[in-house]
């Protein structure tokens, strides 16, 4: 007897060939009925036919789905066949919504099949930069609303030509119901423009742009989620020209893009895991170790042992790189310092006119700007530095039994993302950046919030933010709370870090967490950043930390780390001893010479300035003492240069970390570590001393964490915060914790740095609402 089966799939990724796949297996199993997208990104299937055929269909639905397709739950309702269908069809999408959250697709790198089409002279997609299919192409950056249909994407401006329509309507074609498909006849066009925006007439704008790059020009290229500034990598003059124009990029590293892995291997080491990440459909920037005989300009990533590399993720990139002579090109975000990445043609021409010589543009609208993701592989484990294009807006699944209407978290202050909690899933936005003062960045933040809430159909019942009362994001949270008449949930910075890590591992018991970074506002009003927390989802308790130190001049001690070094050493050396050392050996670390030295000594003696327990400031101070970095020109620079030097050395110098108890808490004496570094600095190799100093800090942190775990009867010890990107420090802590018989946990799905703070904020808020 024939049966009817209604299937609701939730937790579906739309836009990756799900409906065509359902169509094909339904026809193959002699079933009739329909499939359609629902308004929340779910999929509804109705089939009629022999029961055995339906059951076979359902097995294939689970086992043979497209590589990028996924779904979390299938709800099945059986009944008698009504005989209302004659064939199986793909129906027009519905506004109907299922109860469970579903997935919105991320942008997917161009697939091998489309690359073959694009490079085949006999194919109508030959050398067409926007070639794509159901398995690849822009998704999140082009979606204006759900369900995922062409008329709700920026491709609605490009009606399909008869040839594309034939592919779109052919169930056996891989472009069947692919919403982004197009060809030279009906799709977006590429144009080349001079600095003033005037069009440059040429047969092949991409080839002409490549020619200009080869001649040393800087070209702004509009891509999938924004724009890039593109230039040669082997010409020092060209790289320095870009640095001079960017102004804020005195030493900050540039990312590069190569056509193939073979080209990458000419200048960087690539492990098996790094190769897997580089070639994945996400195509992030991956930090790779430079080869000893590095053939690119040292000005690409000066003073560092690694370089950020990505492979092409669009047809435009491939066609451009085929014409470029260098093994890689600079591919850095197209934006003015402190501004969002330029995405519209008008923004690119007006905002980047002082940076680029030419502009390679197209007329497809970028609905959501989305920067490249950045990944570092640490001991074979993936660490997300920036979770953006290729990942967003895939949710992070948790075991939190939250069933409210939704929660919004607005993030921290730097490296900001926002997050939305919907049931047990956390949806994290693309990289937003620093929202501490620029109005355009605040507006970008708001546009991301509005878009994410709209796509997820969420009306928040609470707004989560940082504990810092003066953060711009705190003010934003308060404004949202007043507008929507909902409460604000304030979450301490390092507790948010710990929560994100704990949730990633689905742990339902307390953990001891080492939270190490540059800055986070503490409940006591001081600057935290080297904390050992006993942490649960709703709350945390500080049971250990680095020794509190004065920051002479506040932020100036961050910009000029010799100030921090002087403050830390002042706890051991007398004023006269310290003055002699600073003026005779480190005077170039003080912008105003001896006058500034006296000012710093006076401030430390009088204990004037913010108090910090930041690991970042300690690492900065070590970098300055070893003359590795005397001035910070970008976020994290001194510690990154210290890590680069340490990577060329070994921890052969014994520096014994000293831990003492104060007010019932464990404290690591960082002054003693710096004093021993100072004593050894004139007789030991800098690289070995850098490695040894890092090792001492790591052992001290790990020792406190193990003691706290043993005191509290906790078996999990985690490591989070920006310092968790440091490979040597992470490895040392991991080995120490595991060697003590405890379980070590670290990030691989959520970012350890501030890009992950919104995740911790929103999960903590959900748990507090549940309690």
XYZ file of C-alpha atoms in Angstrom:
771
model
C 0.000 0.000 0.000
C 1.263 3.471 -0.844
C 2.085 5.856 1.981
C 2.557 9.562 2.481
C 5.449 10.974 4.460
C 5.895 14.585 5.544
C 9.461 15.451 6.547
C 10.607 18.636 8.258
C 14.385 19.103 8.287
C 15.715 21.674 10.749
C 19.292 22.684 11.289
C 19.677 22.754 7.505
C 22.284 24.670 5.551
C 20.421 26.175 2.630
C 22.101 27.064 -0.628
C 24.380 24.025 -0.873
C 22.328 21.897 -3.269
C 19.925 20.362 -0.743
C 16.713 20.720 -2.760
C 18.227 19.411 -6.038
C 19.663 16.485 -4.081
C 16.236 15.723 -2.568
C 14.691 15.925 -6.033
C 17.157 13.455 -7.529
C 16.827 10.794 -4.818
C 13.020 11.150 -4.819
C 12.835 10.560 -8.583
C 15.355 7.730 -8.308
C 13.109 6.002 -5.738
C 9.912 6.488 -7.801
C 8.376 8.948 -5.363
C 6.107 11.901 -6.059
C 5.565 15.048 -4.026
C 7.603 18.209 -3.466
C 10.439 19.911 -1.576
C 10.628 23.573 -0.587
C 12.633 25.963 1.577
C 10.982 27.334 4.689
C 11.266 30.863 6.006
C 13.730 29.992 8.773
C 16.153 28.099 6.495
C 14.493 24.743 7.186
C 13.374 22.363 4.431
C 9.984 20.698 4.055
C 9.607 17.474 2.037
C 6.394 15.651 1.198
C 6.659 12.298 -0.612
C 4.169 9.630 -1.629
C 4.914 6.111 -2.873
C 5.684 2.593 -1.735
C 6.749 2.445 1.902
C 9.990 0.593 1.117
C 10.901 3.287 -1.416
C 10.192 6.049 1.086
C 12.370 4.353 3.708
C 15.188 3.957 1.180
C 14.755 7.627 0.278
C 15.097 8.608 3.940
C 18.272 6.533 4.350
C 19.811 8.238 1.326
C 18.659 11.610 2.631
C 20.830 11.073 5.696
C 23.733 9.149 4.195
C 24.260 10.640 0.732
C 23.562 14.326 1.188
C 25.872 16.857 -0.560
C 29.277 17.410 1.077
C 28.402 20.863 2.398
C 24.833 20.004 3.374
C 23.900 19.284 6.961
C 20.806 19.059 9.086
C 20.333 18.509 12.732
C 16.854 17.058 13.136
C 14.301 15.335 10.962
C 10.659 15.246 12.025
C 8.651 12.595 10.213
C 4.873 12.254 9.964
C 3.439 9.182 8.229
C -0.002 8.874 6.669
C -1.939 7.395 3.781
C -1.182 8.536 0.257
C -3.709 11.089 -1.033
C -2.836 10.686 -4.696
C -2.581 14.448 -5.187
C 0.846 14.376 -6.916
C 1.833 13.088 -10.357
C 5.534 14.027 -10.231
C 8.135 15.268 -7.762
C 8.822 19.000 -7.908
C 10.772 21.788 -6.260
C 8.147 24.230 -5.061
C 8.380 27.950 -4.483
C 9.719 28.720 -1.021
C 7.343 29.248 1.875
C 7.275 31.721 4.762
C 6.337 28.820 7.065
C 8.759 28.273 9.937
C 9.684 25.144 11.856
C 10.313 25.244 15.594
C 14.026 24.505 15.523
C 16.799 26.828 14.392
C 18.224 26.228 10.953
C 21.407 27.294 9.281
C 22.189 30.153 6.941
C 24.966 29.252 4.517
C 28.425 30.821 4.656
C 30.261 31.966 1.552
C 31.852 28.959 -0.171
C 35.060 29.018 -2.235
C 34.767 28.307 -5.954
C 34.687 24.529 -6.541
C 36.938 22.477 -8.834
C 34.125 21.872 -11.340
C 33.496 25.589 -11.769
C 37.231 26.258 -12.070
C 37.359 23.725 -14.906
C 34.410 25.430 -16.614
C 36.024 28.834 -16.199
C 39.336 27.682 -17.703
C 37.797 25.666 -20.560
C 37.864 27.645 -23.861
C 34.928 25.565 -25.125
C 32.689 26.351 -22.148
C 30.444 29.400 -22.135
C 31.784 30.300 -18.678
C 35.316 30.634 -20.070
C 37.224 33.305 -18.124
C 34.038 34.429 -16.408
C 34.926 35.532 -12.880
C 31.482 34.910 -11.344
C 31.152 31.255 -12.337
C 29.497 29.214 -9.589
C 27.045 26.374 -8.956
C 24.968 24.839 -6.161
C 28.177 23.740 -4.434
C 30.019 27.080 -4.333
C 29.884 30.843 -4.482
C 28.729 33.767 -2.308
C 25.971 33.049 0.205
C 25.946 35.067 3.432
C 27.359 38.226 1.823
C 24.610 38.236 -0.803
C 21.570 37.152 1.233
C 19.093 39.938 2.020
C 16.499 37.696 3.669
C 15.151 34.186 3.976
C 14.227 31.824 2.444
C 17.360 31.538 0.319
C 15.929 32.315 -3.115
C 17.427 34.439 -5.882
C 14.910 37.265 -5.424
C 16.105 37.636 -1.817
C 19.771 37.902 -2.802
C 21.761 40.586 -4.571
C 21.617 38.397 -7.712
C 17.998 39.481 -8.193
C 19.407 42.340 -10.277
C 20.629 39.821 -12.878
C 17.773 37.870 -14.521
C 18.864 34.512 -15.915
C 19.503 34.227 -19.633
C 17.914 31.262 -21.536
C 21.126 29.214 -21.216
C 21.411 29.702 -17.453
C 17.681 29.147 -17.054
C 18.047 25.801 -18.807
C 20.716 24.746 -16.298
C 18.671 26.146 -13.411
C 15.639 24.073 -14.482
C 17.505 20.831 -15.228
C 17.360 18.484 -12.211
C 20.410 16.603 -13.451
C 22.582 19.729 -13.704
C 24.738 20.817 -10.774
C 23.421 24.355 -11.288
C 19.855 23.175 -10.758
C 18.113 25.730 -8.526
C 21.497 27.289 -7.675
C 20.540 30.858 -6.749
C 23.810 32.592 -7.621
C 24.456 31.226 -11.103
C 25.124 33.496 -14.068
C 27.277 33.769 -17.184
C 28.819 36.516 -19.363
C 25.436 37.079 -21.010
C 23.374 37.734 -17.895
C 25.676 38.165 -14.909
C 27.740 40.914 -13.274
C 30.428 42.737 -15.266
C 33.956 43.736 -14.277
C 35.376 47.166 -15.007
C 38.737 48.878 -14.465
C 38.950 52.449 -13.212
C 41.628 55.082 -12.723
C 42.211 56.799 -9.378
C 39.530 59.414 -9.995
C 36.998 56.728 -10.844
C 37.180 57.217 -14.618
C 36.553 53.937 -16.517
C 39.522 52.537 -18.429
C 38.512 51.019 -21.740
C 40.127 47.601 -22.275
C 39.243 44.162 -23.647
C 40.081 42.260 -20.436
C 39.965 44.361 -17.227
C 41.396 41.520 -15.103
C 44.406 40.954 -17.376
C 44.966 44.711 -17.569
C 44.827 45.002 -13.764
C 47.379 42.181 -13.453
C 49.651 44.008 -15.905
C 49.442 47.146 -13.777
C 50.245 45.134 -10.632
C 53.258 43.611 -12.378
C 54.430 47.145 -13.149
C 54.299 48.056 -9.435
C 50.852 49.622 -9.151
C 48.573 49.131 -6.162
C 45.127 47.986 -7.300
C 41.971 47.953 -5.179
C 39.997 44.824 -6.077
C 36.344 44.334 -5.179
C 35.667 40.745 -4.155
C 32.960 38.735 -2.393
C 32.695 40.407 1.008
C 34.549 43.655 0.422
C 37.702 44.945 -1.207
C 41.420 44.203 -1.082
C 44.506 46.244 -1.830
C 46.665 44.145 -4.134
C 50.377 44.604 -4.843
C 53.586 42.691 -5.586
C 55.344 40.851 -2.751
C 58.946 40.649 -4.010
C 59.528 44.370 -4.566
C 60.537 46.208 -1.366
C 59.726 49.561 -2.942
C 56.216 48.449 -3.804
C 55.541 47.019 -0.322
C 56.924 50.116 1.402
C 54.817 52.356 -0.857
C 51.713 50.565 0.395
C 52.892 50.858 4.007
C 53.490 54.577 3.579
C 50.031 55.101 2.105
C 48.303 53.013 4.800
C 50.066 55.111 7.494
C 49.045 52.801 10.346
C 50.920 49.893 8.759
C 54.513 50.762 9.714
C 55.214 47.112 10.610
C 51.833 45.379 10.803
C 51.961 42.257 8.593
C 50.168 42.002 5.265
C 48.302 38.877 4.195
C 49.193 37.387 0.828
C 47.441 35.182 -1.728
C 49.009 32.587 -4.030
C 47.516 30.748 -6.975
C 48.431 27.270 -5.713
C 50.054 25.283 -2.913
C 53.140 24.839 -5.101
C 53.546 28.617 -5.148
C 52.997 28.828 -1.372
C 55.719 26.245 -0.751
C 58.250 28.524 -2.452
C 58.207 30.824 0.574
C 56.455 29.025 3.474
C 56.386 25.693 5.284
C 53.036 23.892 4.981
C 52.078 21.016 7.282
C 49.401 18.479 6.392
C 46.877 20.138 8.706
C 47.710 23.588 7.355
C 47.215 22.273 3.810
C 43.790 20.917 4.769
C 42.730 24.286 6.177
C 44.173 26.256 3.247
C 42.340 24.145 0.669
C 39.047 23.809 2.572
C 35.903 25.404 1.162
C 36.311 28.139 3.796
C 39.666 29.351 2.359
C 40.844 31.353 5.390
C 44.129 33.150 5.799
C 46.467 30.655 7.510
C 49.554 31.758 9.438
C 52.462 29.728 8.040
C 56.082 29.579 9.108
C 58.413 31.361 6.694
C 61.049 29.316 4.908
C 64.637 30.058 5.936
C 65.373 31.272 2.408
C 62.309 33.524 2.315
C 62.131 34.968 -1.235
C 59.455 37.609 -0.620
C 60.118 41.072 0.757
C 60.888 41.055 4.481
C 58.580 44.070 4.690
C 55.566 41.770 4.208
C 55.716 40.649 7.858
C 58.777 42.312 9.391
C 60.213 40.796 12.548
C 57.875 37.806 12.485
C 58.550 34.138 11.806
C 55.254 33.585 10.034
C 53.174 34.993 7.198
C 49.419 35.022 6.586
C 48.587 33.112 3.405
C 45.385 32.259 1.563
C 44.486 30.545 -1.687
C 42.011 32.002 -4.228
C 38.369 31.633 -3.260
C 36.752 33.296 -6.283
C 37.084 33.092 -10.032
C 38.288 36.680 -10.102
C 41.231 35.815 -7.836
C 42.253 32.877 -10.024
C 42.112 34.859 -13.263
C 44.070 37.720 -11.701
C 46.790 35.552 -10.169
C 47.305 33.613 -13.399
C 48.620 36.834 -14.916
C 50.807 37.988 -11.993
C 54.557 37.275 -12.077
C 55.202 37.001 -8.317
C 54.588 33.747 -6.366
C 52.106 35.724 -4.254
C 50.437 39.112 -4.118
C 49.648 41.249 -1.098
C 45.930 40.833 -0.444
C 45.170 43.132 2.475
C 41.773 44.488 3.508
C 40.687 47.566 1.570
C 39.932 50.072 4.282
C 41.181 53.251 5.882
C 42.533 52.689 9.380
C 39.699 52.376 11.883
C 37.005 52.175 9.194
C 34.957 49.212 7.915
C 36.206 47.405 4.833
C 35.064 49.294 1.715
C 32.372 47.276 -0.081
C 30.387 49.412 -2.544
C 31.944 50.816 -5.712
C 31.432 54.345 -4.432
C 33.105 53.555 -1.081
C 36.035 51.843 -2.764
C 36.739 54.735 -5.132
C 36.225 57.545 -2.619
C 37.749 55.964 0.501
C 40.671 54.174 -1.124
C 41.717 56.875 -3.606
C 44.688 57.794 -1.418
C 45.759 54.140 -1.158
C 45.239 52.610 -4.616
C 46.366 53.627 -8.097
C 43.596 51.726 -9.894
C 40.294 50.002 -9.097
C 39.072 46.639 -10.385
C 35.333 46.675 -9.683
C 32.117 44.816 -10.501
C 28.432 45.678 -10.363
C 27.230 42.948 -7.989
C 26.120 44.416 -4.658
C 27.779 43.173 -1.466
C 24.912 43.116 1.023
C 26.996 42.156 4.063
C 30.652 43.158 4.152
C 32.696 40.264 5.477
C 36.459 40.217 6.016
C 38.676 37.183 5.457
C 38.957 34.662 8.284
C 42.355 34.111 9.931
C 43.531 30.780 11.351
C 46.657 29.541 13.097
C 47.462 25.852 13.478
C 49.031 25.221 16.892
C 50.416 21.708 17.404
C 48.017 20.349 14.802
C 44.989 22.100 16.332
C 43.154 24.910 14.545
C 43.004 28.230 16.405
C 40.631 30.808 14.948
C 42.007 34.327 15.183
C 39.240 35.848 13.075
C 36.087 33.822 12.435
C 34.521 35.546 9.445
C 34.149 34.711 5.715
C 33.613 30.987 5.125
C 32.511 30.349 8.725
C 29.805 32.948 9.351
C 26.984 32.552 10.152
C 27.292 28.826 10.966
C 26.152 28.345 14.559
C 28.106 26.940 17.463
C 26.041 24.221 19.101
C 25.882 24.014 22.878
C 24.170 21.866 25.493
C 22.654 24.897 27.175
C 18.894 24.133 27.573
C 17.902 27.669 26.646
C 14.424 27.977 25.112
C 13.725 31.696 25.390
C 13.030 34.135 22.581
C 16.709 34.904 22.067
C 19.634 36.897 23.481
C 21.960 39.399 21.805
C 25.582 39.917 22.889
C 27.353 43.032 21.604
C 30.965 41.925 22.128
C 33.975 43.661 23.634
C 35.754 46.801 22.336
C 38.496 45.479 20.045
C 38.242 42.651 17.489
C 34.496 42.832 18.018
C 31.893 40.319 16.910
C 28.264 40.093 17.980
C 26.436 36.888 18.874
C 22.821 35.759 19.043
C 21.581 32.866 21.179
C 18.620 31.024 19.685
C 17.633 27.943 21.638
C 20.826 25.929 22.164
C 22.754 27.513 19.291
C 25.045 30.513 19.278
C 25.234 32.441 15.999
C 28.330 34.627 15.755
C 28.720 37.501 13.316
C 31.560 38.256 10.971
C 34.552 40.302 12.143
C 33.501 43.888 12.886
C 36.685 45.343 14.375
C 37.432 48.176 16.784
C 34.290 50.108 17.725
C 35.915 52.285 20.380
C 35.434 55.634 18.687
C 34.565 55.701 14.991
C 30.947 56.414 14.031
C 31.186 54.338 10.831
C 32.285 51.336 12.893
C 29.383 51.820 15.304
C 26.979 51.977 12.351
C 28.560 48.828 10.892
C 28.076 47.116 14.257
C 24.399 48.100 14.269
C 23.847 46.931 10.678
C 25.298 43.516 11.544
C 23.045 43.253 14.612
C 19.913 44.146 12.641
C 20.756 41.755 9.784
C 21.557 38.807 12.066
C 18.409 39.273 14.168
C 16.330 39.503 10.983
C 17.801 36.345 9.444
C 17.314 34.421 12.681
C 13.861 35.873 13.380
C 14.914 36.752 16.927
C 13.544 39.421 19.246
C 16.018 39.471 22.152
C 14.789 39.111 25.710
C 18.143 40.336 27.072
C 21.299 42.143 25.916
C 24.711 40.914 27.086
C 27.771 43.157 27.233
C 31.134 43.657 28.922
C 31.489 44.743 32.539
C 33.477 47.853 31.519
C 31.246 50.893 32.157
C 32.933 53.088 29.520
C 33.056 50.733 26.550
C 31.168 51.967 23.487
C 29.601 48.507 23.270
C 28.284 48.914 26.832
C 26.515 52.096 25.760
C 25.182 50.310 22.669
C 23.822 47.501 24.870
C 22.129 49.981 27.168
C 20.518 51.749 24.202
C 19.189 48.457 22.812
C 17.892 47.475 26.242
C 15.998 50.757 26.583
C 14.650 50.537 23.019
C 13.378 46.969 23.447
C 12.605 47.203 27.174
C 14.782 44.227 28.108
C 17.485 43.784 30.784
C 21.239 44.191 30.312
C 23.409 41.274 31.454
C 26.996 42.375 32.210
C 29.686 39.712 31.875
C 33.287 40.128 33.020
C 35.711 39.905 30.096
C 37.736 36.871 31.204
C 34.696 35.026 32.464
C 33.308 35.395 28.908
C 36.523 33.903 27.509
C 36.262 30.965 29.932
C 32.574 30.403 29.151
C 33.210 30.265 25.394
C 35.908 27.629 25.937
C 33.786 25.609 28.363
C 30.786 25.665 26.018
C 32.907 24.579 23.060
C 33.749 21.392 24.959
C 30.182 20.924 26.272
C 31.384 20.653 29.866
C 28.682 20.863 32.540
C 30.929 21.098 35.588
C 33.273 23.848 36.829
C 36.645 24.277 35.135
C 39.827 26.038 36.096
C 40.664 28.465 33.325
C 43.877 30.339 32.598
C 42.709 33.572 30.926
C 45.709 35.418 29.501
C 45.543 38.470 27.277
C 46.297 42.170 27.104
C 43.390 43.818 28.826
C 40.043 43.094 30.463
C 38.154 45.168 33.015
C 38.121 43.468 36.417
C 35.325 43.671 39.008
C 37.797 45.492 41.283
C 38.280 48.247 38.689
C 41.823 47.175 37.757
C 43.041 45.826 34.423
C 43.061 42.035 34.386
C 44.798 39.775 31.876
C 46.696 37.027 33.697
C 43.930 35.254 35.605
C 43.273 31.791 36.969
C 39.521 31.439 37.365
C 37.303 28.770 38.868
C 34.603 29.137 36.266
C 31.070 27.974 35.664
C 28.659 29.285 33.047
C 26.886 31.759 35.312
C 29.784 32.957 37.444
C 33.514 32.720 38.091
C 35.887 33.219 41.002
C 39.420 34.572 40.736
C 41.787 32.263 42.640
C 45.112 33.247 41.089
C 46.737 35.919 38.931
C 49.962 37.594 37.916
C 51.461 40.108 40.343
C 49.736 43.516 40.052
C 51.943 46.127 38.343
C 51.650 49.865 37.728
C 51.217 51.092 34.126
C 53.114 54.434 34.127
C 51.177 56.777 31.885
C 48.371 54.281 31.229
C 48.143 53.474 27.522
C 51.613 54.961 26.942
C 52.989 51.960 28.842
C 51.352 49.779 26.202
C 52.736 51.768 23.278
C 56.235 52.036 24.786
C 56.827 48.743 26.662
C 60.066 49.898 28.333
C 57.783 51.902 30.620
C 56.156 48.624 31.646
C 59.532 46.926 32.040
C 60.723 49.771 34.293
C 57.609 49.509 36.451
C 57.915 45.754 36.877
C 61.638 45.941 37.719
C 61.057 48.776 40.212
C 59.789 46.192 42.707
C 63.286 44.681 42.885
C 65.749 47.429 41.884
C 66.290 50.707 43.669
C 65.569 53.988 41.908
C 69.259 54.684 41.318
C 69.957 51.168 40.027
C 67.001 51.318 37.665
C 67.884 54.842 36.466
C 71.412 53.705 35.585
C 70.139 50.674 33.617
C 67.435 52.612 31.762
C 69.633 55.554 30.754
C 72.701 53.522 29.817
C 71.079 50.578 28.040
C 67.510 51.433 27.104
C 67.293 55.198 26.590
C 66.010 54.656 23.014
C 62.934 53.021 24.548
C 61.856 56.392 25.956
C 60.575 58.917 23.431
C 61.659 61.930 25.492
C 64.925 60.530 26.804
C 66.137 61.065 30.377
C 63.277 63.445 31.184
C 60.807 60.655 30.467
C 62.859 58.157 32.480
C 62.579 60.441 35.509
C 58.843 60.813 34.965
C 58.360 57.013 34.792
C 60.478 56.449 37.912
C 58.454 59.054 39.807
C 55.158 57.446 38.781
C 56.264 53.958 39.817
C 57.685 55.240 43.104
C 54.403 57.004 43.901
C 52.316 54.101 42.539
C 50.499 56.398 40.116
C 48.818 54.811 37.124
C 46.403 51.980 36.329
C 47.093 48.625 37.984
C 47.312 45.572 35.734
C 47.810 41.816 36.005
C 48.017 41.471 32.207
C 50.121 38.693 30.689
C 50.343 40.767 27.520
C 52.064 43.609 29.345
C 54.585 41.198 30.882
C 55.425 39.699 27.480
C 55.692 43.214 26.013
C 58.117 44.162 28.790
C 60.273 41.086 28.119
C 60.335 41.983 24.398
C 61.553 45.475 25.288
C 64.216 44.222 27.727
C 65.578 41.975 24.987
C 65.426 44.900 22.523
C 63.122 42.873 20.270
C 60.434 45.564 20.214
C 60.707 49.004 21.794
C 57.526 50.520 20.370
C 54.137 48.967 19.656
C 52.855 50.011 16.225
C 49.971 47.528 16.056
C 47.933 45.390 18.437
C 50.019 42.588 19.966
C 53.240 43.496 18.158
C 55.784 43.199 21.024
C 54.456 39.794 22.144
C 54.290 38.559 18.532
C 57.893 39.607 17.889
C 58.899 37.938 21.152
C 57.257 34.716 19.979
C 59.062 34.991 16.619
C 62.431 35.356 18.361
C 61.639 32.498 20.761
C 60.735 30.250 17.813
C 64.374 30.515 16.700
C 65.681 29.588 20.144
C 65.319 27.033 22.948
C 64.368 27.448 26.629
C 67.840 26.499 27.832
C 68.193 29.214 30.506
C 66.707 28.300 33.843
C 64.298 30.955 35.080
C 62.441 29.649 38.102
C 58.943 31.160 38.422
C 58.049 32.097 41.986
C 54.482 31.764 43.243
C 53.278 33.152 46.572
C 49.922 33.528 48.365
C 48.216 36.867 48.916
C 44.697 37.388 50.276
C 43.975 33.711 49.773
C 45.015 33.780 46.089
C 48.023 32.403 44.223
C 50.220 35.119 42.680
C 52.998 34.740 40.090
C 55.946 37.064 40.764
C 56.559 38.599 37.323
C 59.147 41.070 38.673
C 61.470 38.168 39.498
C 61.104 36.768 35.966
C 62.001 40.119 34.389
C 64.910 40.608 36.784
C 66.391 37.260 35.761
C 65.878 38.137 32.096
C 67.689 41.432 32.675
C 70.588 39.711 34.429
C 71.038 37.230 31.585
C 70.441 39.683 28.737
C 74.074 40.654 28.186
C 75.500 37.132 28.223
C 72.872 34.864 26.660
C 71.587 34.535 23.094
C 68.455 36.656 22.703
C 66.462 33.877 21.015
C 67.165 31.403 23.831
C 66.389 34.000 26.461
C 63.080 34.847 24.738
C 62.150 31.159 24.719
C 63.192 30.755 28.359
C 61.231 33.807 29.521
C 58.075 32.619 27.744
C 58.607 29.183 29.297
C 58.866 30.663 32.799
C 55.618 32.630 32.407
C 53.850 29.528 31.050
C 55.095 27.283 33.865
C 54.056 29.848 36.475
C 50.530 30.110 35.081
C 50.213 26.338 34.695
C 51.483 25.713 38.238
C 48.880 28.038 39.745
C 46.107 26.461 37.646
C 47.082 22.946 38.699
C 47.219 23.976 42.372
C 43.772 25.574 42.133
C 42.343 22.527 40.349
C 43.725 20.204 43.010
C 42.481 22.486 45.806
C 38.969 22.597 44.328
C 38.750 19.006 43.092
C 38.355 20.068 39.456
C 39.626 17.862 36.614
C 39.451 20.275 33.624
C 42.026 23.036 33.092
C 41.594 25.348 30.094
C 43.671 28.025 28.402
C 42.046 31.026 26.727
C 42.695 34.649 25.735
C 44.963 36.157 23.113
C 48.115 34.607 24.623
C 46.646 31.173 23.754
C 47.734 31.820 20.144
C 51.354 31.549 21.297
C 52.403 28.048 20.261
C 55.261 27.578 22.745
C 53.306 28.902 25.730
C 50.295 26.742 24.850
C 52.442 23.634 24.479
C 54.197 24.229 27.810
C 50.933 24.713 29.689
C 49.336 21.702 27.993
C 52.239 19.409 28.909
C 52.356 20.642 32.502
C 48.610 20.214 33.037
C 48.459 16.776 31.442
C 51.579 15.741 33.316
C 49.731 16.562 36.542
C 46.984 14.078 35.667
C 44.399 16.692 34.686
C 42.448 17.181 31.458
C 43.619 20.109 29.316
C 41.111 21.880 27.075
C 41.780 24.518 24.421
C 39.954 26.300 21.619
C 39.490 24.976 18.095
C 35.916 26.017 17.190
C 35.669 29.341 19.026
C 38.372 32.049 18.901
C 40.579 32.284 22.033
C 40.928 36.054 21.532
C 38.422 38.868 21.814
C 36.563 37.679 18.697
C 35.174 34.960 20.984
C 34.046 37.241 23.824
C 30.532 37.724 22.402
C 30.096 33.932 22.474
C 30.892 33.800 26.178
C 28.721 36.826 26.873
C 25.625 35.381 25.225
C 26.007 31.908 26.786
C 26.593 33.334 30.261
C 23.503 35.510 29.843
C 21.443 32.481 28.777
C 22.545 30.525 31.843
C 21.812 33.401 34.208
C 18.318 33.682 32.752
C 17.859 29.949 33.296
C 18.942 30.080 36.942
